Coordinates of C-alpha atoms in Angstrom, one line a residue:
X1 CA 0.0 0.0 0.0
X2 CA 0.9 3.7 -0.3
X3 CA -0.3 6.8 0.5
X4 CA -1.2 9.6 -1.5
X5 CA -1.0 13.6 -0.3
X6 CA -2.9 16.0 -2.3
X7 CA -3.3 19.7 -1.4
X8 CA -6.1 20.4 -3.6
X9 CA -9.5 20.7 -2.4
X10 CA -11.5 19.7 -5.5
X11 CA -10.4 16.0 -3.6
X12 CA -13.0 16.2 -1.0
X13 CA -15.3 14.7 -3.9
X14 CA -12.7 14.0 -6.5
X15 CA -11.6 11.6 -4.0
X16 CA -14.7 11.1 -2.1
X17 CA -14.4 8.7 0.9
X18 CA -17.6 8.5 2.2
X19 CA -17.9 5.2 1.6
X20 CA -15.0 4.5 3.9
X21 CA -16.8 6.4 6.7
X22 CA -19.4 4.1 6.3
X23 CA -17.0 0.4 6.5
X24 CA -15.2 1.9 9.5
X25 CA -17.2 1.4 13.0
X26 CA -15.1 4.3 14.3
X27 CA -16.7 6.8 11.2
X28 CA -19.4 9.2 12.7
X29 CA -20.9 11.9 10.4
X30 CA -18.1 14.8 11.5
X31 CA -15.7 12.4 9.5
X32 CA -17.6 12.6 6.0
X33 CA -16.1 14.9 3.0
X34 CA -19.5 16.4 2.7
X35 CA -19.1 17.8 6.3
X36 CA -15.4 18.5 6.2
X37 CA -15.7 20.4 3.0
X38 CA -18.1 23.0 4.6
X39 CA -16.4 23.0 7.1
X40 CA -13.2 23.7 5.7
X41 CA -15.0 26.7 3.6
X42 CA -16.2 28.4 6.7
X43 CA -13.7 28.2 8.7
X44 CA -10.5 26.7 6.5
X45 CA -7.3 28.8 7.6
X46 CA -5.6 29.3 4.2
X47 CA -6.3 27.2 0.9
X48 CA -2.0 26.0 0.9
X49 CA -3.1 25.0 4.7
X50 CA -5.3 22.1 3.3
X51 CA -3.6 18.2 3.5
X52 CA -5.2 14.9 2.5
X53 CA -3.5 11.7 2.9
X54 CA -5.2 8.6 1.0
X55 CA -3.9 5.3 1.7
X56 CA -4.4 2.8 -1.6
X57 CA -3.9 -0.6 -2.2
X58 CA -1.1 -1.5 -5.4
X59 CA -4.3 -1.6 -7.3
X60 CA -5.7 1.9 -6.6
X61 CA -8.5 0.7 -4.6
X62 CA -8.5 3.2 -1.5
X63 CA -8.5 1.8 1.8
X64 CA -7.9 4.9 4.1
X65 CA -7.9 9.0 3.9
X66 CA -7.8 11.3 6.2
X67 CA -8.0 15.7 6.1
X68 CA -5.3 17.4 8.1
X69 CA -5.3 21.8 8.3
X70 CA -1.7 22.8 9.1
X71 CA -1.5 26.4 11.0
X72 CA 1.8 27.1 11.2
X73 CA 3.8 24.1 11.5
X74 CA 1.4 22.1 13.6
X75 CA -0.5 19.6 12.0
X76 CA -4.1 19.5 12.9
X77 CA -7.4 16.8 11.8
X78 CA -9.3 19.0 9.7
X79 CA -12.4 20.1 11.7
X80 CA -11.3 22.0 14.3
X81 CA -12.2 22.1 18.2
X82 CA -15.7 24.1 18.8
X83 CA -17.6 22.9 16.2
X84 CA -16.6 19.2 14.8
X85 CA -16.6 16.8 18.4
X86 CA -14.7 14.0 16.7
X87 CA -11.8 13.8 14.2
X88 CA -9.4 11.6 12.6
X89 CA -8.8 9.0 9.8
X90 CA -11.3 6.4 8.8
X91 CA -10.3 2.9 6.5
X92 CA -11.1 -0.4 6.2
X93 CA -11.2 -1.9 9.3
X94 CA -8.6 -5.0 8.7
X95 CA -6.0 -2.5 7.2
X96 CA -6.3 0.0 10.1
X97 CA -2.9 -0.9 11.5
X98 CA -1.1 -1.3 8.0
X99 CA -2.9 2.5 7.4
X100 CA -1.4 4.1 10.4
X101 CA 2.2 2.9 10.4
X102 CA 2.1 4.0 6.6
X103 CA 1.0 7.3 6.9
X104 CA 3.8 8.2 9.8
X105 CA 6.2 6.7 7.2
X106 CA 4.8 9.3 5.3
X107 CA 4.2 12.4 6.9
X108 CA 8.1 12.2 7.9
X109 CA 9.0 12.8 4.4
X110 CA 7.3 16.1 4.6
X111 CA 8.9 18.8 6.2
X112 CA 6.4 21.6 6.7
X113 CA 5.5 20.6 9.9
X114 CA 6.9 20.1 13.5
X115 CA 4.5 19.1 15.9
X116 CA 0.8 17.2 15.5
X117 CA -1.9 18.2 17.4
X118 CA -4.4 15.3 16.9
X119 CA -7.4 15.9 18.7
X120 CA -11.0 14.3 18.8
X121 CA -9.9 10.6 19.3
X122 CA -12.7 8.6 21.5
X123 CA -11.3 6.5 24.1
X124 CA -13.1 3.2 22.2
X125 CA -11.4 4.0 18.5
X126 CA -9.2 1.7 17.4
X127 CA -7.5 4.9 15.6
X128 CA -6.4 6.2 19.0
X129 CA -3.5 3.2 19.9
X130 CA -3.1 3.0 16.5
X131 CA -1.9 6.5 15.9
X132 CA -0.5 6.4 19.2
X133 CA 1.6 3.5 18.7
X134 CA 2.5 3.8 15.0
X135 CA 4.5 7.3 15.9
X136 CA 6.3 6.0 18.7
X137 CA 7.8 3.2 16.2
X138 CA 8.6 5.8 13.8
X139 CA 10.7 7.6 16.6
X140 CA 8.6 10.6 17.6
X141 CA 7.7 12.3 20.8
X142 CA 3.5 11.3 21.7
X143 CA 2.0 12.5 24.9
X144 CA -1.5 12.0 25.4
X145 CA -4.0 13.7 27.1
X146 CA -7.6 14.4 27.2
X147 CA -9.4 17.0 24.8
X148 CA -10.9 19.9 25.3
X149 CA -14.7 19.2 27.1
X150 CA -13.3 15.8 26.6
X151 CA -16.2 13.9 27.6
X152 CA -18.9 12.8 25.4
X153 CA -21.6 11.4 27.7
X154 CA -23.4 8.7 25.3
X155 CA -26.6 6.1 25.9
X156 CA -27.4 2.8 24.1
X157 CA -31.0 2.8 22.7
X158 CA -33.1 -0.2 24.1
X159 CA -36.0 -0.8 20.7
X160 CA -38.6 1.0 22.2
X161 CA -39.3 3.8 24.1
X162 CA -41.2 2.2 26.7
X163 CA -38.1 -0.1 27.3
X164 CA -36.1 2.9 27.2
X165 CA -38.1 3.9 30.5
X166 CA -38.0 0.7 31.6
X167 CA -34.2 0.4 31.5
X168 CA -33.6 3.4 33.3
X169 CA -32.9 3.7 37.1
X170 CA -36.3 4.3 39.2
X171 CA -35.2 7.7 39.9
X172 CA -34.4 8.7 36.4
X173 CA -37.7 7.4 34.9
X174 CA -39.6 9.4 37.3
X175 CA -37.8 12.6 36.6
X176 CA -38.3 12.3 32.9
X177 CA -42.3 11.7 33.4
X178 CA -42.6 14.1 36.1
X179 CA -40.9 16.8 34.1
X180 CA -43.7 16.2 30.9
X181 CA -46.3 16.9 33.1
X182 CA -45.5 19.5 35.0
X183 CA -44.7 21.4 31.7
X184 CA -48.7 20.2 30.6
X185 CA -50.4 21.0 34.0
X186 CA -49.0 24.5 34.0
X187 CA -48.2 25.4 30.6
X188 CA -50.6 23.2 28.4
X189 CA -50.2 20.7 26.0
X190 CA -46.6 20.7 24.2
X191 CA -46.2 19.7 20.5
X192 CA -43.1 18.9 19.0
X193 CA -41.8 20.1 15.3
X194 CA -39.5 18.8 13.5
X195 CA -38.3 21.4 10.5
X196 CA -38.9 20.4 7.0
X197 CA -37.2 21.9 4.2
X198 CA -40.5 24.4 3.6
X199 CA -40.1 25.7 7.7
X200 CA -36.1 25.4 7.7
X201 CA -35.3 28.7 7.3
X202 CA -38.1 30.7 9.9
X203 CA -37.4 27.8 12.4
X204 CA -33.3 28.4 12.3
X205 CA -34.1 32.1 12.5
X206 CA -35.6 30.9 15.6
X207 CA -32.9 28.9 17.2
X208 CA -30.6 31.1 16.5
X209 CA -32.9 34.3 18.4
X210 CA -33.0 31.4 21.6
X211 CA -29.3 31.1 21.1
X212 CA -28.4 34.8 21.1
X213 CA -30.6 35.0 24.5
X214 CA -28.8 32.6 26.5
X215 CA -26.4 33.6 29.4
X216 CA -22.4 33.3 29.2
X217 CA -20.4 31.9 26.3
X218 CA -23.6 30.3 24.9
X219 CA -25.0 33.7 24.2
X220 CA -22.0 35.1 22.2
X221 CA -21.6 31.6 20.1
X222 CA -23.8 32.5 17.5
X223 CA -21.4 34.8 15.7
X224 CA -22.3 35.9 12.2
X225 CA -19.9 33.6 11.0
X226 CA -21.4 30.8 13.1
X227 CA -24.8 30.9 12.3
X228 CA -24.0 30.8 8.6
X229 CA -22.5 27.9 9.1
X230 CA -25.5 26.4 10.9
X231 CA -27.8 27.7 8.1
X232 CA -25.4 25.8 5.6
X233 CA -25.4 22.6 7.4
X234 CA -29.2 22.6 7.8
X235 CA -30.0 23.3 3.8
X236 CA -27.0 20.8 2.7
X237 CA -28.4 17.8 5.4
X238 CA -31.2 18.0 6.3
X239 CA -32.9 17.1 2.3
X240 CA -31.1 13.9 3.3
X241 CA -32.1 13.3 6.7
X242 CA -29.3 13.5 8.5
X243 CA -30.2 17.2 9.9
X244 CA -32.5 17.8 12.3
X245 CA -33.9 20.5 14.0
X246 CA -36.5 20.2 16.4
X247 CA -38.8 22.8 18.7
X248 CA -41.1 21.8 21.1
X249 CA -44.4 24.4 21.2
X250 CA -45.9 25.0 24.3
X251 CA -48.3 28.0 25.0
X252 CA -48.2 29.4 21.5
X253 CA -44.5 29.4 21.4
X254 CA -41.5 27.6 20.2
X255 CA -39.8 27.5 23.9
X256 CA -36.8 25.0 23.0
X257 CA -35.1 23.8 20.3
X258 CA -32.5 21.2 19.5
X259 CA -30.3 19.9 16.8
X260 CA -29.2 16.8 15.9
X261 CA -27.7 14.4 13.2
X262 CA -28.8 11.1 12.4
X263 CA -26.7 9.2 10.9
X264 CA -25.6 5.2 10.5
X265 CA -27.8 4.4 13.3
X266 CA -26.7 7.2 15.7
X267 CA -28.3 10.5 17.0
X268 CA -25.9 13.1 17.7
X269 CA -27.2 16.0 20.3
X270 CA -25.2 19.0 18.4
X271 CA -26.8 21.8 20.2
X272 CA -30.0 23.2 21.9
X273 CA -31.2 26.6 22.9
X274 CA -34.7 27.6 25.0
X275 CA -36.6 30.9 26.0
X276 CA -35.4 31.6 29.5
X277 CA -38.9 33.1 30.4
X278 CA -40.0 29.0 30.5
X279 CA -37.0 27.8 32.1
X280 CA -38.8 26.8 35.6
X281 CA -40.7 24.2 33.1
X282 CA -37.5 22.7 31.8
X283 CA -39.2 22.4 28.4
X284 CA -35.4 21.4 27.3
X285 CA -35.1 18.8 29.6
X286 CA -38.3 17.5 27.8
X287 CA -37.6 18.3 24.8
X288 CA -34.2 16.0 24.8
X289 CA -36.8 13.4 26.3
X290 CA -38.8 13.9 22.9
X291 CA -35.2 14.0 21.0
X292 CA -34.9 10.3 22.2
X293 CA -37.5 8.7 21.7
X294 CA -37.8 10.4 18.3
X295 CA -34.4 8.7 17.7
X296 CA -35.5 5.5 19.1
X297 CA -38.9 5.4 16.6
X298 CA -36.4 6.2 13.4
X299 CA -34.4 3.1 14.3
X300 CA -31.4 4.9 16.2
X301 CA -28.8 2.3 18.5
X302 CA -27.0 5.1 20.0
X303 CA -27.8 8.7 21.4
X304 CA -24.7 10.4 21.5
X305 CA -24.8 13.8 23.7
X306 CA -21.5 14.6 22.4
X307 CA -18.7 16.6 24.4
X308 CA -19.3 18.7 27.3
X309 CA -19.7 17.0 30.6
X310 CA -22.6 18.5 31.8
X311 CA -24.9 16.9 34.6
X312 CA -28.3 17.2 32.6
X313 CA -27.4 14.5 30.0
X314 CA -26.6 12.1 32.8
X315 CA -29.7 12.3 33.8
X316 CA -31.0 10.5 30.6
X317 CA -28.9 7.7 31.7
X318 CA -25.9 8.0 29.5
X319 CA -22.8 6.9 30.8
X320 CA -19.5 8.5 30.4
X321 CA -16.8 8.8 27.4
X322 CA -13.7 10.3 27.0
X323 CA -12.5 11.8 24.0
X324 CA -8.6 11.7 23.5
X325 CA -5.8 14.0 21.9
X326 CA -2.5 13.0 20.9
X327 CA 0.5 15.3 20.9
X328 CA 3.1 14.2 18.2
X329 CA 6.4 15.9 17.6
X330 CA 9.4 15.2 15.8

């Protein structure tokens, strides 16, 4: 096998490897070219800054790739920290190994960089020792550490919601009813929405009006800039289902909102606002109840809350996991 560098972004669907992302367990939708592509025109550094690796077979037939963005002379997965929660390579699962040990062979040939900052490595991918390993036995430096908010609090899906319940400590279940009604018996009946590609637009300019209300560093996320961004992933995804944005209504309003990505049988919590002027009701807390079992009833395995350790999502009953970053220098 080889591999393959090419600095030229007409690759991300030249050399498409979406199909990859879809062989490798460890692929999740933040690793598709589709999603790394608008990513990298948002938010891409420099156009030279751009690397691809592809790993082929003798024959040509392509068994690994992966997008690196260098900023100065520090190597980085393509995808960035505050917006993409995991990153790396993806491949054919028996050729991992071979994959990683090549493309260290590799990257030592080039010289434009120093030092690789590899972040967005789950604690379960088979990429992390991998990576880890291969650099060591090429003779670099590797420390590593955890990510930023690097905790990803995840729960496995029973098949229905009902067993979803059921499955849950006593305490939990009871929270997650007891929240529901509360919201009903004082607020009314709540509805939940689910944006088509007819309400997309008036129900982003929504989320992103709850966004810009919230407190703290929440409030200032949702940068011009940022909400582009949002808008672009929501008119590229959500036509295929993998997008979705979701209110729940309660007293004539749209109190909360949420978005997610469904994708190869996982639901990925991306982000969430609500109208403070409801929080008493916790019509978020209810409205990540909803998020589940919607996921559940589509066929989901896995709801992932993604990174940020924060104490609501345990309360779904997802369980703890870390997210990894490896520092590599020469």
């Amino acid at each position: 096998m080889r591999i393959i560098f090419s600095e030229d972004g007409r690759d991300f669907h030249r050399r498409g490897w979406a199909e990859l992302v879809m062989a490798d367990p460890a692929g999740t939708f933040f690793h598709t070219p589709d999603y790394l592509k608008l990513y990298w025109e948002e938010f891409g550094e420099q156009p030279e800054h751009l690397l691809f690796a592809f790993a082929e077979e003798d024959d040509g037939t392509q068994i690994g790739a992966v997008a690196f963005e260098r900023i100065g002379e520090t190597l980085r997965f393509l995808g960035g920290t505050e917006v993409t929660d995991y990153m790396g390579p993806v491949g054919k699962p028996e050729r991992r190994d071979a994959v990683a040990k090549e493309l260290w062979t590799a990257l030592l040939t080039r010289d434009e960089w120093t030092s690789a900052d590899l972040r967005g490595l789950p604690e379960d991918s088979p990429w992390l020792p991998l990576l880890r390993e291969a650099a060591a036995a090429a003779g670099l430096g590797v420390e590593e550490t955890e990510d930023q908010n690097g905790v990803a609090p995840t729960l496995p899906l029973a098949a229905t919601w009902d067993a979803y319940l059921e499955g849950l400590p006593s305490k939990l279940r009871h929270e997650i009813k007891r929240k529901a009604k509360k919201l009903e018996a004082e607020a009314g009946p709540f509805t939940i929405h689910t944006a088509t590609e007819e309400t997309l637009t008036p129900f982003l300019d929504r989320f992103v009006e709850l966004h810009r209300m919230s407190e703290g560093p929440k409030g200032v996320f949702m940068q011009p800039g940022m909400e582009i961004f949002f808008r672009r992933l929501g008119e590229a995804f959500l036509p295929r289902g993998i997008f979705k944005l979701q209110f729940i209504q309660v007293g004539g309003e749209y109190a909360a909102g949420t978005i997610g990505y469904a994708f190869h049988g996982t639901f990925s919590l991306y982000n969430s606002a609500f109208d403070r002027k409801w929080g008493n009701l916790a019509p978020g807390m209810v409205l990540v109840a909803e998020d589940i079992r919607l996921a559940i009833e589509g066929g989901a395995e896995i709801f992932d809350l993604l990174k940020g350790d924060y104490a609501y999502k345990y309360r779904f009953g997802a369980t703890p996991r870390q997210v990894r970053r490896l520092v590599v220098t020469r």
